[in-house]
Structures are given as structure tokens and as C-alpha cells.
mmCIF file of C-alpha atoms in Angstrom:
data_model
loop_
_atom_site.group_PDB
_atom_site.id
_atom_site.type_symbol
_atom_site.label_atom_id
_atom_site.label_comp_id
_atom_site.label_asym_id
_atom_site.label_seq_id
_atom_site.Cartn_x
_atom_site.Cartn_y
_atom_site.Cartn_z
ATOM 1 C CA UNK A 1 17.127 5.304 -2.155
ATOM 2 C CA UNK A 2 16.329 8.878 -1.759
ATOM 3 C CA UNK A 3 13.042 7.150 -1.042
ATOM 4 C CA UNK A 4 14.284 4.634 0.512
ATOM 5 C CA UNK A 5 16.242 6.797 3.170
ATOM 6 C CA UNK A 6 12.832 9.907 2.973
ATOM 7 C CA UNK A 7 9.971 6.707 4.133
ATOM 8 C CA UNK A 8 12.585 5.957 6.598
ATOM 9 C CA UNK A 9 12.850 8.420 8.636
ATOM 10 C CA UNK A 10 8.862 9.350 8.507
ATOM 11 C CA UNK A 11 8.206 6.263 9.671
ATOM 12 C CA UNK A 12 10.386 6.349 12.362
ATOM 13 C CA UNK A 13 9.696 10.284 13.160
ATOM 14 C CA UNK A 14 5.853 10.077 12.361
ATOM 15 C CA UNK A 15 3.349 10.465 15.640
ATOM 16 C CA UNK A 16 0.426 8.443 14.162
ATOM 17 C CA UNK A 17 0.674 4.608 14.387
ATOM 18 C CA UNK A 18 -0.773 4.256 11.637
ATOM 19 C CA UNK A 19 1.017 5.925 9.031
ATOM 20 C CA UNK A 20 4.434 5.166 10.693
ATOM 21 C CA UNK A 21 3.844 1.334 9.221
ATOM 22 C CA UNK A 22 2.418 2.783 5.900
ATOM 23 C CA UNK A 23 5.804 4.608 5.590
ATOM 24 C CA UNK A 24 7.438 1.767 6.263
ATOM 25 C CA UNK A 25 6.220 -0.138 3.909
ATOM 26 C CA UNK A 26 7.601 2.930 0.933
ATOM 27 C CA UNK A 27 10.724 1.833 2.168
ATOM 28 C CA UNK A 28 10.282 -2.027 1.412
ATOM 29 C CA UNK A 29 8.890 -1.973 -1.955
ATOM 30 C CA UNK A 30 12.142 0.922 -2.362
ATOM 31 C CA UNK A 31 14.420 -2.033 -1.112
ATOM 32 C CA UNK A 32 12.650 -4.145 -3.523
ATOM 33 C CA UNK A 33 13.525 -1.454 -5.854
ATOM 34 C CA UNK A 34 17.321 -1.404 -5.041
ATOM 35 C CA UNK A 35 17.110 -5.195 -5.922
ATOM 36 C CA UNK A 36 15.430 -5.232 -9.204
ATOM 37 C CA UNK A 37 18.667 -2.308 -10.000
ATOM 38 C CA UNK A 38 21.754 -5.144 -8.895
ATOM 39 C CA UNK A 39 19.393 -7.704 -10.671
ATOM 40 C CA UNK A 40 18.462 -10.185 -7.649
ATOM 41 C CA UNK A 41 14.742 -10.099 -9.168
ATOM 42 C CA UNK A 42 14.820 -13.222 -6.504
ATOM 43 C CA UNK A 43 15.462 -11.154 -3.547
ATOM 44 C CA UNK A 44 13.220 -8.179 -5.477
ATOM 45 C CA UNK A 45 9.865 -10.517 -4.995
ATOM 46 C CA UNK A 46 10.326 -12.188 -1.483
ATOM 47 C CA UNK A 47 10.796 -8.962 -0.103
ATOM 48 C CA UNK A 48 7.361 -7.821 -1.516
ATOM 49 C CA UNK A 49 6.056 -10.467 -0.972
ATOM 50 C CA UNK A 50 7.068 -11.593 2.648
ATOM 51 C CA UNK A 51 7.953 -7.867 4.171
ATOM 52 C CA UNK A 52 6.100 -5.579 2.315
ATOM 53 C CA UNK A 53 3.109 -8.095 2.251
ATOM 54 C CA UNK A 54 3.137 -10.088 5.055
ATOM 55 C CA UNK A 55 4.730 -8.438 8.270
ATOM 56 C CA UNK A 56 3.330 -4.657 6.987
ATOM 57 C CA UNK A 57 0.439 -7.064 7.002
ATOM 58 C CA UNK A 58 0.692 -7.735 10.978
ATOM 59 C CA UNK A 59 1.846 -4.816 11.451
ATOM 60 C CA UNK A 60 -1.785 -2.284 10.348
ATOM 61 C CA UNK A 61 -3.425 -5.596 11.817
ATOM 62 C CA UNK A 62 -1.400 -4.670 14.925
ATOM 63 C CA UNK A 63 -1.902 -1.837 14.922
ATOM 64 C CA UNK A 64 -5.166 -1.425 14.748
ATOM 65 C CA UNK A 65 -6.283 -3.217 16.833
ATOM 66 C CA UNK A 66 -5.067 -2.441 20.108
ATOM 67 C CA UNK A 67 -6.212 -0.127 22.356
ATOM 68 C CA UNK A 68 -4.613 3.332 20.464
ATOM 69 C CA UNK A 69 -7.097 5.558 22.576
ATOM 70 C CA UNK A 70 -7.315 4.409 26.250
ATOM 71 C CA UNK A 71 -5.775 6.180 28.194
ATOM 72 C CA UNK A 72 -2.993 8.415 28.118
ATOM 73 C CA UNK A 73 -1.116 7.011 25.379
ATOM 74 C CA UNK A 74 3.517 6.867 25.476
ATOM 75 C CA UNK A 75 4.709 9.524 25.535
ATOM 76 C CA UNK A 76 8.419 10.000 24.079
ATOM 77 C CA UNK A 77 10.120 13.318 25.645
ATOM 78 C CA UNK A 78 13.155 12.411 25.051
ATOM 79 C CA UNK A 79 15.755 15.043 26.491
ATOM 80 C CA UNK A 80 19.327 13.100 25.520
ATOM 81 C CA UNK A 81 18.323 13.671 21.684
ATOM 82 C CA UNK A 82 21.436 16.415 21.446
ATOM 83 C CA UNK A 83 23.318 13.144 21.899
ATOM 84 C CA UNK A 84 21.737 10.469 19.705
ATOM 85 C CA UNK A 85 22.181 13.810 17.184
ATOM 86 C CA UNK A 86 25.960 13.493 18.183
ATOM 87 C CA UNK A 87 25.860 9.322 18.600
ATOM 88 C CA UNK A 88 24.377 8.743 14.469
ATOM 89 C CA UNK A 89 26.821 11.663 13.451
ATOM 90 C CA UNK A 90 29.865 9.613 15.017
ATOM 91 C CA UNK A 91 28.592 6.976 13.711
ATOM 92 C CA UNK A 92 27.423 8.214 9.614
ATOM 93 C CA UNK A 93 31.183 9.130 9.642
ATOM 94 C CA UNK A 94 33.025 6.694 11.050
ATOM 95 C CA UNK A 95 31.134 4.437 8.265
ATOM 96 C CA UNK A 96 31.547 6.931 5.632
ATOM 97 C CA UNK A 97 35.120 6.526 7.097
ATOM 98 C CA UNK A 98 35.820 2.767 6.692
ATOM 99 C CA UNK A 99 34.274 2.779 3.247
ATOM 100 C CA UNK A 100 36.703 5.430 1.227
ATOM 101 C CA UNK A 101 39.906 3.984 3.544
ATOM 102 C CA UNK A 102 38.502 0.875 2.101
ATOM 103 C CA UNK A 103 40.221 -1.263 -0.767
ATOM 104 C CA UNK A 104 39.135 -1.412 -3.457
ATOM 105 C CA UNK A 105 39.079 -4.756 -4.824
ATOM 106 C CA UNK A 106 37.805 -6.253 -8.580
ATOM 107 C CA UNK A 107 34.526 -7.252 -9.542
ATOM 108 C CA UNK A 108 33.031 -10.670 -8.420
ATOM 109 C CA UNK A 109 32.132 -12.471 -11.685
ATOM 110 C CA UNK A 110 28.189 -12.234 -12.152
ATOM 111 C CA UNK A 111 27.185 -15.239 -11.550
ATOM 112 C CA UNK A 112 23.178 -15.736 -12.109
ATOM 113 C CA UNK A 113 21.500 -18.182 -8.810
ATOM 114 C CA UNK A 114 17.895 -18.609 -8.718
ATOM 115 C CA UNK A 115 15.636 -19.684 -6.147
ATOM 116 C CA UNK A 116 16.655 -23.451 -7.225
ATOM 117 C CA UNK A 117 19.863 -23.251 -6.379
ATOM 118 C CA UNK A 118 19.281 -20.940 -3.551
ATOM 119 C CA UNK A 119 16.341 -23.739 -1.440
ATOM 120 C CA UNK A 120 19.096 -25.975 -2.754
ATOM 121 C CA UNK A 121 21.978 -24.088 -1.114
ATOM 122 C CA UNK A 122 19.920 -24.208 2.143
ATOM 123 C CA UNK A 123 18.969 -27.645 2.811
ATOM 124 C CA UNK A 124 22.423 -28.828 2.174
ATOM 125 C CA UNK A 125 25.289 -26.805 2.863
ATOM 126 C CA UNK A 126 23.421 -24.204 5.418
ATOM 127 C CA UNK A 127 20.949 -26.657 7.122
ATOM 128 C CA UNK A 128 21.889 -26.386 10.410
ATOM 129 C CA UNK A 129 21.586 -22.075 10.693
ATOM 130 C CA UNK A 130 17.854 -22.485 8.121
ATOM 131 C CA UNK A 131 16.961 -25.120 11.113
ATOM 132 C CA UNK A 132 18.667 -22.251 13.897
ATOM 133 C CA UNK A 133 16.827 -19.570 12.649
ATOM 134 C CA UNK A 134 13.597 -21.677 12.486
ATOM 135 C CA UNK A 135 13.939 -22.684 16.219
ATOM 136 C CA UNK A 136 14.867 -18.833 17.472
ATOM 137 C CA UNK A 137 11.769 -17.487 15.327
ATOM 138 C CA UNK A 138 9.120 -19.916 17.325
ATOM 139 C CA UNK A 139 10.809 -19.054 20.368
ATOM 140 C CA UNK A 140 10.255 -15.556 19.469
ATOM 141 C CA UNK A 141 7.219 -16.012 18.550
ATOM 142 C CA UNK A 142 5.908 -18.172 21.893
ATOM 143 C CA UNK A 143 7.482 -14.717 23.563
ATOM 144 C CA UNK A 144 5.729 -12.635 21.779
ATOM 145 C CA UNK A 145 2.434 -14.942 22.509
ATOM 146 C CA UNK A 146 3.076 -15.092 26.226
ATOM 147 C CA UNK A 147 3.993 -11.514 26.781
ATOM 148 C CA UNK A 148 1.014 -10.379 24.847
ATOM 149 C CA UNK A 149 -1.299 -12.934 26.879
ATOM 150 C CA UNK A 150 -0.604 -11.568 30.456
ATOM 151 C CA UNK A 151 -2.854 -10.231 32.810
ATOM 152 C CA UNK A 152 -1.523 -7.155 33.820
ATOM 153 C CA UNK A 153 -2.642 -7.196 38.196
#
């Protein structure tokens, strides 16, 4: 978890976009390591295949295919860093208090669930949510294509 937090922090603070994507990849791989430690091997494999393999590859292609050297570039000279730090600390404190005051629960009996059971659940009990998510992802992809193809005046 320390590697995940460190890599996540570096992913957001690094100025080089390629390095930022690579730090994000390290954060995602360490997330799959946490899944593996929790004995959720299916989630660990999916995390590696989908996010680290697919999403990071697409992000790297997107960063490398855009012309990073043209123009002055976008700068983020925000003067609201103290407010952002204060809000982050407040959210951290709020979550800490909620976890601390939360009622301890009995550990549920561990049930081994494999890919077959997850797939069956998606296509029976959660079919409507599964299809709604696929339509939402299709709409997001089409929106991204339309925005990317728009000609600047």
C-alpha cells in the first residue's frame, strides 16, 4: 500500500506526462498486489490485464501521439493550493473519524467465488446494470471521439 500511495502521489505531481502514466501503472500493479494478498486472485488478474495492460497502453499511445512540443503548453499555476491542502486534510480527518467510530463487525465467512460465478451473476441477477454500464461506456467512447475530431476554428 505504501508503494501504491507513493506511485499515486508521483503520478499526480510529475510534470512529464509519460512518467506520470508510468507511475500510474506502478500504482495499478500494486493495487493488484493488494488484491492478491486478500486472496482475490481473479480481481488481481483482471486488474493487471484490463487496467495495467489495456488502459495504460491506451494512455501511453494517447500521450505519445499528441504533439506535446507544439505551443506554449498548459500550465497549472493554481493559487488555491492551501485551500486544496486544507480540504484534503479535512476529508482525511472525516474518513478517519468515520472508520474509527464505525461499529466493529463480525468477519463474514469467506466464500470462494470464481470467474464462472461472477459471469453467471453478471448475466442473470445483474444483467440490467451490466448492459446499462456497457451503453454508458459506449456513449463515453463516442463522446471522446467526437471531441477529438472537432476542428479548432
